[in-house]
Short mmCIF file of C-alpha atoms in Angstrom, two decimals:
data_model
loop_
_atom_site.label_atom_id
_atom_site.label_comp_id
_atom_site.label_asym_id
_atom_site.label_seq_id
_atom_site.Cartn_x
_atom_site.Cartn_y
_atom_site.Cartn_z
CA SER A 1068 -5.93 6.40 -30.98
CA GLY A 1069 -2.96 4.33 -32.11
CA LYS A 1070 -0.92 5.20 -29.00
CA GLN A 1071 1.30 2.58 -27.41
CA ILE A 1072 0.37 1.26 -23.97
CA ALA A 1073 2.66 -0.49 -21.50
CA LEU A 1074 0.50 -3.03 -19.70
CA SER A 1075 1.18 -2.93 -15.96
CA ARG A 1076 0.85 -6.34 -14.29
CA PRO A 1077 -2.06 -7.75 -16.35
CA GLN A 1078 -4.08 -10.20 -14.27
CA LYS A 1079 -6.09 -13.21 -15.32
CA LEU A 1080 -9.46 -13.27 -13.59
CA PHE A 1081 -11.37 -16.43 -12.69
CA GLY A 1082 -14.03 -16.08 -10.04
CA SER A 1083 -12.33 -14.48 -7.04
CA ASP A 1084 -8.87 -15.67 -8.14
CA ARG A 1085 -6.25 -13.31 -9.58
CA ALA A 1086 -2.96 -14.25 -11.21
CA VAL A 1087 -0.41 -12.13 -13.08
CA VAL A 1088 -0.04 -13.40 -16.65
CA GLU A 1089 2.44 -12.83 -19.46
CA GLU A 1090 0.39 -14.55 -22.15
CA ALA A 1091 -3.37 -14.82 -22.72
CA TYR A 1092 -5.57 -16.80 -25.06
CA PRO A 1093 -9.02 -16.32 -26.63
CA GLY A 1094 -11.67 -16.60 -23.93
CA ASP A 1095 -9.41 -15.45 -21.09
CA VAL A 1096 -10.70 -12.56 -18.96
CA ILE A 1097 -7.85 -10.14 -18.25
CA GLY A 1098 -7.78 -7.18 -15.88
CA LEU A 1099 -5.57 -4.20 -16.78
CA ASN A 1100 -4.62 -1.65 -14.15
CA ASN A 1101 -3.97 1.42 -16.29
CA PRO A 1102 -6.09 4.27 -14.86
CA GLY A 1103 -7.01 6.87 -17.46
CA SER A 1104 -5.62 4.86 -20.38
CA PHE A 1105 -8.78 3.09 -21.50
CA ALA A 1106 -12.36 4.02 -22.25
CA ILE A 1107 -15.37 1.80 -22.80
CA GLY A 1108 -15.18 0.37 -26.32
CA ASP A 1109 -11.38 0.66 -26.69
CA SER A 1110 -9.49 -2.21 -28.30
CA ILE A 1111 -5.85 -3.19 -27.80
CA TYR A 1112 -3.75 -5.08 -30.31
CA THR A 1113 -0.17 -5.98 -31.19
CA GLY A 1114 1.55 -5.65 -34.53
CA SER A 1115 0.94 -3.11 -37.28
CA SER A 1116 -2.65 -4.00 -38.25
CA ARG A 1117 -5.12 -1.82 -36.38
CA VAL A 1118 -8.16 -3.53 -34.85
CA ARG A 1119 -11.48 -1.70 -34.87
CA PHE A 1120 -14.93 -2.79 -33.69
CA PRO A 1121 -18.29 -0.99 -33.98
CA GLY A 1122 -18.68 1.73 -31.36
CA ILE A 1123 -20.76 1.40 -28.21
CA PRO A 1124 -23.50 4.06 -27.92
CA SER A 1125 -23.79 6.31 -24.90
CA PHE A 1126 -26.85 5.70 -22.75
CA SER A 1127 -29.81 8.08 -22.98
CA PRO A 1128 -29.68 10.11 -19.74
CA GLU A 1129 -32.73 11.14 -17.74
CA LEU A 1130 -31.13 12.97 -14.79
CA PHE A 1131 -28.88 16.02 -14.96
CA ALA A 1132 -26.89 17.94 -12.36
CA TYR A 1133 -24.17 20.56 -12.17
CA ILE A 1134 -21.16 19.24 -10.28
CA ARG A 1135 -19.02 21.69 -8.32
CA ASN A 1136 -15.81 21.52 -6.32
CA PRO A 1137 -16.21 23.82 -3.30
CA GLN A 1138 -12.46 23.92 -2.63
CA PRO A 1139 -10.50 25.85 -5.33
CA SER A 1140 -7.23 24.36 -4.02
CA GLN A 1141 -8.51 20.89 -5.01
CA ARG A 1142 -9.46 21.82 -8.56
CA LYS A 1143 -6.55 19.98 -10.20
CA ASN A 1144 -7.39 16.68 -8.48
CA PHE A 1145 -11.10 17.31 -9.04
CA LEU A 1146 -10.66 17.62 -12.80
CA LYS A 1147 -8.25 14.66 -12.93
CA GLY A 1148 -10.63 12.40 -11.01
CA LEU A 1149 -13.67 13.51 -12.98
CA GLY A 1150 -11.84 12.91 -16.25
CA GLN A 1151 -10.83 9.38 -15.30
CA LEU A 1152 -14.33 8.50 -14.11
CA LEU A 1153 -15.72 9.74 -17.41
CA GLU A 1154 -13.25 7.56 -19.30
CA GLU A 1155 -14.53 4.57 -17.32
CA GLY A 1156 -18.09 5.38 -18.34
CA ALA A 1157 -19.33 6.03 -14.81
CA VAL A 1158 -21.39 8.96 -16.08
CA GLN A 1159 -21.61 11.34 -19.05
CA LEU A 1160 -20.45 14.94 -19.03
CA LEU A 1161 -22.06 17.85 -20.82
CA ARG A 1162 -21.35 21.57 -20.87
CA ALA A 1163 -23.45 24.59 -21.75
CA ARG A 1164 -22.94 25.57 -25.38
CA ALA A 1165 -20.97 28.72 -24.59
CA ASP A 1166 -18.87 27.11 -21.85
CA GLN A 1167 -15.20 26.89 -22.81
CA GLY A 1168 -14.29 24.86 -19.73
CA SER A 1169 -14.46 27.49 -17.01
CA GLU A 1170 -18.04 26.84 -15.87
CA ASP A 1171 -19.44 23.97 -13.82
CA PRO A 1172 -19.87 20.84 -15.96
CA ILE A 1173 -23.15 18.96 -16.15
CA LEU A 1174 -23.32 15.28 -15.24
CA ALA A 1175 -25.88 13.22 -17.16
CA ALA A 1176 -27.06 9.89 -15.78
CA VAL A 1177 -29.82 7.30 -15.95
CA GLY A 1178 -30.19 6.98 -12.16
CA ASN A 1179 -29.16 8.67 -8.93
CA LEU A 1180 -26.79 5.82 -8.13
CA GLN A 1181 -24.42 7.04 -10.83
CA PHE A 1182 -24.23 10.46 -9.17
CA GLU A 1183 -23.53 8.81 -5.82
CA VAL A 1184 -20.75 6.67 -7.30
CA VAL A 1185 -19.05 9.72 -8.82
CA THR A 1186 -19.13 11.84 -5.65
CA GLN A 1187 -18.08 8.90 -3.45
CA ARG A 1188 -15.15 7.92 -5.65
CA LEU A 1189 -13.99 11.52 -6.01
CA ARG A 1190 -13.86 11.72 -2.21
CA ASP A 1191 -12.34 8.27 -1.55
CA GLU A 1192 -9.91 7.94 -4.46
CA TYR A 1193 -8.94 11.53 -5.23
CA GLY A 1194 -9.48 13.25 -1.88
CA VAL A 1195 -11.79 15.95 -3.21
CA ASP A 1196 -15.25 17.10 -2.18
CA SER A 1197 -18.00 17.77 -4.69
CA GLN A 1198 -21.50 19.18 -4.67
CA LEU A 1199 -24.37 18.35 -7.01
CA GLU A 1200 -27.16 20.69 -8.08
CA LEU A 1201 -29.97 18.91 -9.91
CA ILE A 1202 -31.40 20.73 -12.91
CA PRO A 1203 -34.98 20.15 -14.14
CA TYR A 1204 -34.46 18.25 -17.39
CA THR A 1205 -35.58 14.71 -18.17
CA GLN A 1206 -34.84 14.23 -21.86
CA ALA A 1207 -31.68 14.58 -23.96
CA ARG A 1208 -31.34 14.48 -27.73
CA TRP A 1209 -28.19 14.68 -29.82
CA VAL A 1210 -28.58 16.74 -32.99
CA THR A 1211 -27.25 14.69 -35.92
CA GLY A 1212 -28.45 16.57 -39.00
CA PRO A 1213 -29.49 17.27 -41.62
CA GLY A 1214 -26.12 17.79 -43.26
CA ASP A 1215 -22.60 17.28 -41.98
CA ASP A 1216 -22.64 20.18 -39.49
CA PRO A 1217 -25.16 19.54 -36.68
CA TRP A 1218 -24.61 22.98 -35.13
CA LYS A 1219 -25.51 24.60 -38.46
CA ALA A 1220 -28.60 22.41 -38.68
CA LEU A 1221 -29.62 23.41 -35.16
CA ASP A 1222 -29.06 27.14 -35.70
CA ALA A 1223 -31.15 26.99 -38.88
CA CYS A 1224 -34.17 26.30 -36.65
CA GLY A 1225 -33.83 29.66 -34.91
CA ALA A 1226 -34.08 30.06 -31.15
CA ILE A 1227 -35.58 27.05 -29.37
CA PHE A 1228 -36.85 28.41 -26.07
CA SER A 1229 -38.12 25.06 -24.76
CA ALA A 1230 -34.65 23.45 -24.77
CA PHE A 1231 -31.28 23.96 -23.07
CA TYR A 1232 -28.36 24.06 -25.51
CA ALA A 1233 -25.53 21.80 -24.35
CA LYS A 1234 -22.59 19.99 -25.93
CA ASP A 1235 -20.92 16.67 -25.20
CA ARG A 1236 -17.21 16.00 -24.67
CA TRP A 1237 -16.69 15.97 -28.44
CA GLU A 1238 -18.36 19.38 -28.87
CA ARG A 1239 -21.48 17.92 -30.48
CA PRO A 1240 -24.85 19.62 -29.84
CA VAL A 1241 -27.18 18.11 -27.25
CA LEU A 1242 -30.61 19.52 -26.45
CA LEU A 1243 -32.07 19.06 -22.95
CA PHE A 1244 -35.83 19.14 -22.42
CA ARG A 1245 -37.89 19.45 -19.25
CA ASN A 1246 -40.42 16.90 -20.45
CA GLU A 1247 -41.50 14.77 -23.39
CA TRP A 1248 -44.11 17.34 -24.42
CA ASN A 1249 -41.39 19.94 -25.12
CA LEU A 1250 -39.44 17.35 -27.12
CA ASN A 1251 -42.47 16.39 -29.20
CA GLN A 1252 -43.27 20.04 -29.83
CA LEU A 1253 -39.80 20.59 -31.28
CA ILE A 1254 -40.17 17.53 -33.51
CA GLU A 1255 -43.51 18.86 -34.74
CA ASP A 1256 -42.17 22.39 -35.36
CA HIS A 1257 -38.94 21.24 -37.06
CA PRO A 1258 -39.58 17.84 -38.67
CA LYS A 1259 -36.36 17.97 -40.72
CA LEU A 1260 -34.13 18.32 -37.65
CA GLN A 1261 -32.52 14.94 -37.00
CA LEU A 1262 -32.34 13.90 -33.33
CA ALA A 1263 -30.98 10.81 -31.57
CA PRO A 1264 -31.46 9.71 -27.93
CA TRP A 1265 -27.86 8.46 -27.73
CA ALA A 1266 -24.55 8.96 -29.51
CA PHE A 1267 -21.53 6.94 -30.52
CA ALA A 1268 -17.99 8.09 -29.82
CA PRO A 1269 -16.53 9.57 -33.02
CA ASP A 1270 -14.25 7.38 -35.10
CA VAL A 1271 -10.51 7.92 -34.62
CA ASP A 1272 -8.51 7.62 -37.83
#
């Protein structure tokens, strides 16, 4: 992103030992306590030359659930906590295609443990309750083409009744399927539609 970050008490980690450091060298493992400032795959650098490494793909989720906050008075903390957990990569977040942010978001995970971590940390660290409602999908595919506009490519296929239309945090189309048979049927019906089981975060210029 190019934004400047003030590092708060960086710590050198070695086994169970922790020590505040002012200078680090290649090979050192450093812990940075800056909640909400970093996401998986971020790089930090000094000077004017930007450092960039290849992106890390998102995992291919197999479990999906709506997450709700039953207490409207806690909504601000709920959204703050959920946002920070997403930045840490604890889970992925999807929304229905037409959702502009007012509906319940969808958590996407590989295993139930990820759901448990999110709800537990929301309660312990942010003081908010949450409820999960599992939805019956087992496959996710990001639409990547053909062409530069994946939504246009998807709409060119017409209505796909065997899939749920979702979008990721960068507004990119994601199709959810109940089973592999539905996925294979779509591939057979629309062989030119380009699908991927995972996605990279978009490049930031």
